[in-house]
Coordinates of C-alpha atoms and ligand atoms in Angstrom, one line a residue:
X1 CA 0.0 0.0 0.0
X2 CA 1.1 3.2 -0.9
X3 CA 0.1 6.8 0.6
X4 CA -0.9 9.0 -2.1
X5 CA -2.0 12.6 -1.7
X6 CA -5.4 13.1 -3.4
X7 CA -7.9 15.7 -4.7
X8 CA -10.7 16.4 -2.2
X9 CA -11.9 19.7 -3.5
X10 CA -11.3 22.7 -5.3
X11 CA -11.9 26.1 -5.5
X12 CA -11.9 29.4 -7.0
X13 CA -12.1 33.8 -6.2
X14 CA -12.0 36.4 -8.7
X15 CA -12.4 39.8 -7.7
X16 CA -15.3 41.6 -9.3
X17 CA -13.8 44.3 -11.1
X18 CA -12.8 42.9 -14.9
X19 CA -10.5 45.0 -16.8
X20 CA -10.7 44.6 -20.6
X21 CA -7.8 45.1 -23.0
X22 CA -9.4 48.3 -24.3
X23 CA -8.6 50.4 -20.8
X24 CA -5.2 50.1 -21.3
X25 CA -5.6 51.7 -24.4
X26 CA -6.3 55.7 -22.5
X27 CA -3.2 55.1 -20.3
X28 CA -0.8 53.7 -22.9
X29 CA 0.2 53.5 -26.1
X30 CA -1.2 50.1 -26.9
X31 CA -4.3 48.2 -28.5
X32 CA -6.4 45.5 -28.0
X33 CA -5.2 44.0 -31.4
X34 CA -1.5 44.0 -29.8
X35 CA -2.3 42.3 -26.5
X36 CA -4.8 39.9 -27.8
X37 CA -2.7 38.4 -30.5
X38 CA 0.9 38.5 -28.5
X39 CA -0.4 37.0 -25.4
X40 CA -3.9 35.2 -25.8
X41 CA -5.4 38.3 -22.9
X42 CA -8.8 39.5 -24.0
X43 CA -9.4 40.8 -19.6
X44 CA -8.3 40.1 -16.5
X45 CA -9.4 41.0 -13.3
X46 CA -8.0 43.7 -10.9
X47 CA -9.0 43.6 -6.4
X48 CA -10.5 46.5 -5.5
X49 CA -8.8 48.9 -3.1
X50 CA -8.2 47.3 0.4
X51 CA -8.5 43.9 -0.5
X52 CA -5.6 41.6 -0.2
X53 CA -4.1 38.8 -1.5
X54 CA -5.1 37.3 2.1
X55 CA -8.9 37.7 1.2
X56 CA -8.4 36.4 -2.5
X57 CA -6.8 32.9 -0.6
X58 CA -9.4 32.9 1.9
X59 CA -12.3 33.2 -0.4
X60 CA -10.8 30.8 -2.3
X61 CA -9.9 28.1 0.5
X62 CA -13.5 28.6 1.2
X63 CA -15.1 27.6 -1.7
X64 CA -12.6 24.8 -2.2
X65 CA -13.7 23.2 1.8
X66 CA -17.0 23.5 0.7
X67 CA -15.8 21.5 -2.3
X68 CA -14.5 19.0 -0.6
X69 CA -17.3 19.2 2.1
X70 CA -15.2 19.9 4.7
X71 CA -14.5 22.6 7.4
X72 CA -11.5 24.4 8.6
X73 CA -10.9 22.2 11.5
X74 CA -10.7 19.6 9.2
X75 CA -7.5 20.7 8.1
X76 CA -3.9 20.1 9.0
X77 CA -1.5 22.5 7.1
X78 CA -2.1 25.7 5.0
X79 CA 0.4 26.7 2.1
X80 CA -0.2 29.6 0.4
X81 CA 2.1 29.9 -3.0
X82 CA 2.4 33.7 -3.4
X83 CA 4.8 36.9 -4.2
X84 CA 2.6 39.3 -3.3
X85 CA 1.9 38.8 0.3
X86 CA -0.1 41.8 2.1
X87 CA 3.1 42.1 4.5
X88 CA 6.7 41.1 4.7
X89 CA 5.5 38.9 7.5
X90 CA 3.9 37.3 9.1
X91 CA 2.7 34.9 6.2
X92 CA -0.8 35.2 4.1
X93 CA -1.2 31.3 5.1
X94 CA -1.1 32.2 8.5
X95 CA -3.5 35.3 8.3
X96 CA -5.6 33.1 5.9
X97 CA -5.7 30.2 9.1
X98 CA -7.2 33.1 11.4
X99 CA -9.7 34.1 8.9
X100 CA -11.4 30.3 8.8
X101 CA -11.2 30.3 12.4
X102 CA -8.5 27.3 12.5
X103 CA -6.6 27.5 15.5
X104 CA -4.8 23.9 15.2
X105 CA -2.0 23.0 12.3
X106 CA 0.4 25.0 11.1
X107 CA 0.7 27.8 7.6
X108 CA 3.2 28.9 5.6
X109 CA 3.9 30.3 2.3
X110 CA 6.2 29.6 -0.5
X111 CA 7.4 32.2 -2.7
X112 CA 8.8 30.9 -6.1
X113 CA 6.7 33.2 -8.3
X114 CA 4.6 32.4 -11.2
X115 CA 6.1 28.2 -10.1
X116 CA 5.1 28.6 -7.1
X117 CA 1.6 26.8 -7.6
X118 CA 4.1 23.4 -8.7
X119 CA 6.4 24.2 -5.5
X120 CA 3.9 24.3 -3.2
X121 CA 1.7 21.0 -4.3
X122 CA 4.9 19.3 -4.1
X123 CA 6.1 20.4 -0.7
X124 CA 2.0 19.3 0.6
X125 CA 2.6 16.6 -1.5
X126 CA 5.8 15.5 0.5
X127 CA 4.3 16.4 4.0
X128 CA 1.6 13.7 3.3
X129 CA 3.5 11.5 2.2
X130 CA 6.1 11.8 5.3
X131 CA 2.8 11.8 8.0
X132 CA 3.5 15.7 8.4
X133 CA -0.2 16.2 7.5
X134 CA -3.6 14.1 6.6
X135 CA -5.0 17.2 5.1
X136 CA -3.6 19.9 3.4
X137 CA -4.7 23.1 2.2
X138 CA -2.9 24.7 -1.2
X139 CA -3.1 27.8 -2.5
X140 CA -2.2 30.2 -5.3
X141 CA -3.1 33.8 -4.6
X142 CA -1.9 36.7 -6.3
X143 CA -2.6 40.5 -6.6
X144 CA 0.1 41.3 -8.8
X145 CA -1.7 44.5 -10.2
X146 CA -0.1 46.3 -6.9
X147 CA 3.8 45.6 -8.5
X148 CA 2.6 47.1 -12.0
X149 CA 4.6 49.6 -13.4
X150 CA 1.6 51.5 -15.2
X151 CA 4.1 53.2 -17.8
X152 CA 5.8 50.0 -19.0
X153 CA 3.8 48.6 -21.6
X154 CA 5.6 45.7 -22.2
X155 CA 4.5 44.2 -18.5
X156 CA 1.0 46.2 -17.0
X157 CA -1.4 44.5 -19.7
X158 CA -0.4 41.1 -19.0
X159 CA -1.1 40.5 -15.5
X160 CA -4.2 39.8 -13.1
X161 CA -5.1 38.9 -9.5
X162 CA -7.2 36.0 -8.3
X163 CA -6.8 32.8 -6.2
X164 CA -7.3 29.1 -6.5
X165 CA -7.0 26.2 -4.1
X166 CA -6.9 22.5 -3.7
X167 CA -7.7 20.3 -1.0
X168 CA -5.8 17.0 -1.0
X169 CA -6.4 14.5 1.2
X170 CA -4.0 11.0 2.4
X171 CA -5.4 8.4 1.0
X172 CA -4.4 4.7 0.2
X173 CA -2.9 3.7 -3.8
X174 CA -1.3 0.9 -5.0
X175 CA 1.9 2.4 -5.8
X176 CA 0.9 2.3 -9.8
X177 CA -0.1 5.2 -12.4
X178 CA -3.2 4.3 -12.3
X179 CA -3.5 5.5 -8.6
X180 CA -5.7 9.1 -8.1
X181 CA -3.8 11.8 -6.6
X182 CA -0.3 13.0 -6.8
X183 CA 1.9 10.6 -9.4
X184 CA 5.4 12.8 -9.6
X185 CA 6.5 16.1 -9.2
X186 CA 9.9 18.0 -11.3
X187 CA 11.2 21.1 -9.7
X188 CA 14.1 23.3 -11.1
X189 CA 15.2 26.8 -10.6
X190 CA 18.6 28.7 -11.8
X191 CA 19.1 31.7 -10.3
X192 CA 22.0 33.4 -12.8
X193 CA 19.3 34.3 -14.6
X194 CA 17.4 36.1 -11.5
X195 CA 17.8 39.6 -13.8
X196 CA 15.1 38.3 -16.6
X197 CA 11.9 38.9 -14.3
X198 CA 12.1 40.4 -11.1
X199 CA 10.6 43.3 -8.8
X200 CA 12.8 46.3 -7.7
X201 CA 11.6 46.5 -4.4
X202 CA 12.3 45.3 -1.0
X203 CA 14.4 45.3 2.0
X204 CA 16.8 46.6 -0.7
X205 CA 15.2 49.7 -1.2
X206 CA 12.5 50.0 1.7
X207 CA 9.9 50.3 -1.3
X208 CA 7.5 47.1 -2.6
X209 CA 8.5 47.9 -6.1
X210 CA 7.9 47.0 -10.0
X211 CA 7.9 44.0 -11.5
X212 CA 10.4 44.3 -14.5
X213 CA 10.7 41.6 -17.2
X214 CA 13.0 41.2 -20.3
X215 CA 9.7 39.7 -21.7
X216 CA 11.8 37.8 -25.0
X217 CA 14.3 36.3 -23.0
X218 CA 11.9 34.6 -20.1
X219 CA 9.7 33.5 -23.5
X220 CA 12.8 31.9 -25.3
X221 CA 13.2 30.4 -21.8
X222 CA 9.3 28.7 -20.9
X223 CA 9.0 27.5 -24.4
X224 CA 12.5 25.0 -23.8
X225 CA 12.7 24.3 -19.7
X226 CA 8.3 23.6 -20.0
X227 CA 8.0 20.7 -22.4
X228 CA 11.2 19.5 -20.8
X229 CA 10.1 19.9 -17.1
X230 CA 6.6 18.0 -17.9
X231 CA 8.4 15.5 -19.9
X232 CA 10.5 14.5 -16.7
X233 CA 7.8 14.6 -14.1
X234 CA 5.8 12.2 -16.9
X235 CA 8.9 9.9 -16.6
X236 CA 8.8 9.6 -12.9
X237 CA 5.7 8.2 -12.9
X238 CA 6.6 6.0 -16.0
X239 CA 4.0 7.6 -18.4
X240 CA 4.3 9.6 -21.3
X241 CA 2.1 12.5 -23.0
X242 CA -0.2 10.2 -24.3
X243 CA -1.7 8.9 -21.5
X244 CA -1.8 13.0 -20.5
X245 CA -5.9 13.6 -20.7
X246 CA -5.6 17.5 -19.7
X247 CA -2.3 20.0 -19.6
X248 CA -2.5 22.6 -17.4
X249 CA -0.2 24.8 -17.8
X250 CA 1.1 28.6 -16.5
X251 CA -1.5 30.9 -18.3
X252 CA 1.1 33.7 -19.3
X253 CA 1.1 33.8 -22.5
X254 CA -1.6 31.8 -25.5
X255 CA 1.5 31.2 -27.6
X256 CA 3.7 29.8 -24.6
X257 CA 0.9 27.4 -24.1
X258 CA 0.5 26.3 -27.7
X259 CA 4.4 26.2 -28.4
X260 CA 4.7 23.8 -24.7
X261 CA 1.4 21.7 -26.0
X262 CA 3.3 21.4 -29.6
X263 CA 6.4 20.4 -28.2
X264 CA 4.7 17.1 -26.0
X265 CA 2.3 16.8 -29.5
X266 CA -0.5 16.8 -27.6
X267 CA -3.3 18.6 -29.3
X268 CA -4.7 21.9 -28.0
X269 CA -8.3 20.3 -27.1
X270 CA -6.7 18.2 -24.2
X271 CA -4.9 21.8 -22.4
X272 CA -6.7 24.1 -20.5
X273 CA -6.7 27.4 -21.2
X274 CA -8.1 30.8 -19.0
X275 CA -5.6 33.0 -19.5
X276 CA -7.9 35.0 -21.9
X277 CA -10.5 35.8 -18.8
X278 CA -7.3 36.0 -16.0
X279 CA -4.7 37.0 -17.9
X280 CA -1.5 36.2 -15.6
X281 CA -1.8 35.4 -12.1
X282 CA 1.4 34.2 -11.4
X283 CA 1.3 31.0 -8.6
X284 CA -3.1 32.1 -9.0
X285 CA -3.1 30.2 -12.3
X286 CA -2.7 26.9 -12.1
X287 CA -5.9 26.2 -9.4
X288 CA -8.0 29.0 -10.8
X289 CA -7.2 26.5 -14.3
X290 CA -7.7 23.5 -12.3
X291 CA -11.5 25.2 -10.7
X292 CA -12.4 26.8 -14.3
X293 CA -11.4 23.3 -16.0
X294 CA -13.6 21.1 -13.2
X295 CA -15.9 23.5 -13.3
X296 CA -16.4 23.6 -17.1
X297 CA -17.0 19.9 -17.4
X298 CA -13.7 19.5 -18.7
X299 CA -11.7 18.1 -15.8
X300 CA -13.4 14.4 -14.9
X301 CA -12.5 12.2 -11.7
X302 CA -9.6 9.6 -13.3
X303 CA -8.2 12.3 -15.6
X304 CA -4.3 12.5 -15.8
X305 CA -3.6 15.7 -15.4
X306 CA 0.2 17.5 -15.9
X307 CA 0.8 20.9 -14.8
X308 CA 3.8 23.4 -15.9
X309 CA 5.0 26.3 -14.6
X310 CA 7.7 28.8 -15.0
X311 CA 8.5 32.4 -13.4
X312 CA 10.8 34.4 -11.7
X313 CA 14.2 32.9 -10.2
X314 CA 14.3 31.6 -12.9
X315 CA 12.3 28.2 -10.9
X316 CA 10.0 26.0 -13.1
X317 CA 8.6 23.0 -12.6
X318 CA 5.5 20.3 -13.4
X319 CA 3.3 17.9 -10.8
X320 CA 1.7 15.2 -12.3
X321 CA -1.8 14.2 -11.3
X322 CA -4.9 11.8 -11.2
X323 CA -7.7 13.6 -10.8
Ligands
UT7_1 O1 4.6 34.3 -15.8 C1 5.9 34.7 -15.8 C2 6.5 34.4 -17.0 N1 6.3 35.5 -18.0 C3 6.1 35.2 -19.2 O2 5.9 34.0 -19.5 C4 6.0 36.3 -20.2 C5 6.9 35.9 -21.4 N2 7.0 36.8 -22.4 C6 5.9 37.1 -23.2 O3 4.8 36.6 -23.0 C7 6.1 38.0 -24.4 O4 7.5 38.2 -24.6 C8 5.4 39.4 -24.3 C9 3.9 39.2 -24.4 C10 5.8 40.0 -23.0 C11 5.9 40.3 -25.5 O5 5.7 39.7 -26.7 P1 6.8 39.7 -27.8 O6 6.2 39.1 -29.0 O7 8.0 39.1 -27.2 O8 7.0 41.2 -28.1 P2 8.3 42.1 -27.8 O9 8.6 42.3 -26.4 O10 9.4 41.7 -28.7 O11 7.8 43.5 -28.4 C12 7.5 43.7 -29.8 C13 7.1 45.1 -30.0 C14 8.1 46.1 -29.4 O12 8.1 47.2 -30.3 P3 9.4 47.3 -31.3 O13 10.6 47.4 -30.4 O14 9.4 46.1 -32.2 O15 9.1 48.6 -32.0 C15 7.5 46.6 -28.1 O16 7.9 47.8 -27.7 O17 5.8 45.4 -29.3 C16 6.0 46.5 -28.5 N3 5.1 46.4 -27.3 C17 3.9 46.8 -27.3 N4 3.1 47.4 -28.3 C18 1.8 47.6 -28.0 C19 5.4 45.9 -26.1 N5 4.3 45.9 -25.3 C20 3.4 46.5 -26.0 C21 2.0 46.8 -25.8 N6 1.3 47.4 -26.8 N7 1.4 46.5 -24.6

């Protein structure tokens, strides 16, 4: 018998206000046209003053308990996977714990940007596994429209806030693919090229900052380290991409998605794909992609499901899946 982490529920929070391409078009010198056919974003959606990435999680971890019909207390460990956190410290996980009223277990986050979604399901993954937890909370929640730079075109139309989370559960396999839950996981990250995609704020400079991307060179990257990162954590588990029923990738960028999805020939009707409504909300996208996907009768019980990420650090990384 082997312990597997599996799916219990899932979860989704947007904030209300959407943001279509066409506003961006009074504050910069940009079109609809441009963003819609260089990154796939028709809208995304912005939180309104005062609420935090905190609130995004928690609205989120609500509707994903309810998923899983379960309550707070049912729940051993929080991990939020964010870079936007409403304060240095202490972590949103743990301000996320008070606001379900859990007062047992433990929260933290994990920061490894836009991956951070594939970093934290494998760190849950490996608490269950190692009798650390029965019951795990993960998140992704993001409000990345608070590190825009609104006069650099080339980075404020492509990004959105939102949150998504998982519940996953110990539960008994039989050590095969075939099991549900958590198959494999591949994480990478190489920091020399930190200087691609970063934010000019911090302890540094006593400021929160910018985000500031070289926006070619972290594309050249995703489109060789993404097919290769699923590839390996497909290997692990001793599958390969044509067992894959759904990708679910990073939603960055349409033609990241189509170029990772080309490069593992697997056809764009098996890949999920919101990052037209969400645009890109970093470690947000992969669980808001998971909810969306369940949610659109897409993503059945049994699926095998791979997801890929890539961000800042440079870290990447993939988690492969039975639904
Ligand atoms: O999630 C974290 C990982 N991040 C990513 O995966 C993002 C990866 N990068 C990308 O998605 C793409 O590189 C972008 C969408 C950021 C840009 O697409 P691109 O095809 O690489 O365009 P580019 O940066 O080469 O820019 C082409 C042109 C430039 O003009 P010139 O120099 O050719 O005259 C830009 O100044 O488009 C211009 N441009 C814009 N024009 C209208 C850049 N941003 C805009 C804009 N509106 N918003």
């Amino acid at each position: 018998m082997t312990i597997r982490a599996t799916v219990k529920g899932v979860g989704h929070y947007l904030p209300d206000r959407v943001v279509p391409n066409a506003e961006f078009e009074a504050i910069i010198e940009t079109s609809d046209e441009w963003i819609r056919s260089r990154s796939g974003i028709e809208q995304r959606h912005f939180a309104a003053e005062g609420q935090m990435t905190s609130d995004l999680a928690t609205r989120a971890a609500v509707a994903a308990l309810a998923d899983a019909g379960l309550v707070a207390g049912d729940i051993d460990a929080i991990i939020v996977a964010t870079s936007t956190p409403d304060l240095t410290f202490p972590s949103v996980a743990t301000m996320v714990q008070a606001a379900l009223g859990m007062t047992r277990g433990y929260a933290f986050d994990v920061q490894a940007v836009c991956a951070g979604f594939v970093y934290a399901l494998t760190t849950a993954n490996a608490l269950i596994l190692s009798g650390q937890a029965n019951r795990a909370l993960v998140i992704g929640a993001e409000t990345f429209s608070r590190l825009m730079n609104w006069k650099d075109r080339g980075t404020c139309v492509l990004f959105g806030d939102g949150a998504g989370a998982l519940v996953l559960e110990a539960s008994d396999g039989a050590g095969t693919a075939a099991d549900r839950g958590i198959l494999s996981a591949d994480l990478n990250s190489d920091g020399r090229f930190r200087d691609i995609l970063y934010v000019n704020g911090g302890t540094s400079t006593g400021t929160t900052g910018h985000l500031v991307m070289e926006g070619k060179e972290v594309f050249r990257h995703a489109i060789e380290k993404l097919a290769e990162t699923a590839h390996h954590a497909l290997e692990k588990a001793g599958l390969t991409p044509d067992d894959v029923d759904w990708i679910v990738p990073h939603q960055a960028n349409i033609r990241i998605i189509e170029g990772t999805a080309k490069r593992m020939q697997v056809s764009m009707d098996r890949v999920i794909v919101t990052v037209q409504d969400h645009g890109n909300t970093s470690a947000a996208s992969i669980p808001l992609a998971l909810s969306v996907g369940k949610a659109r009768g897409q993503i059945k019980p049994g699926d095998l499901l791979v997801t890929e990420a890539i961000g800042g650090g440079l870290a990447w990384g993939s988690v492969v899946l039975r639904w």
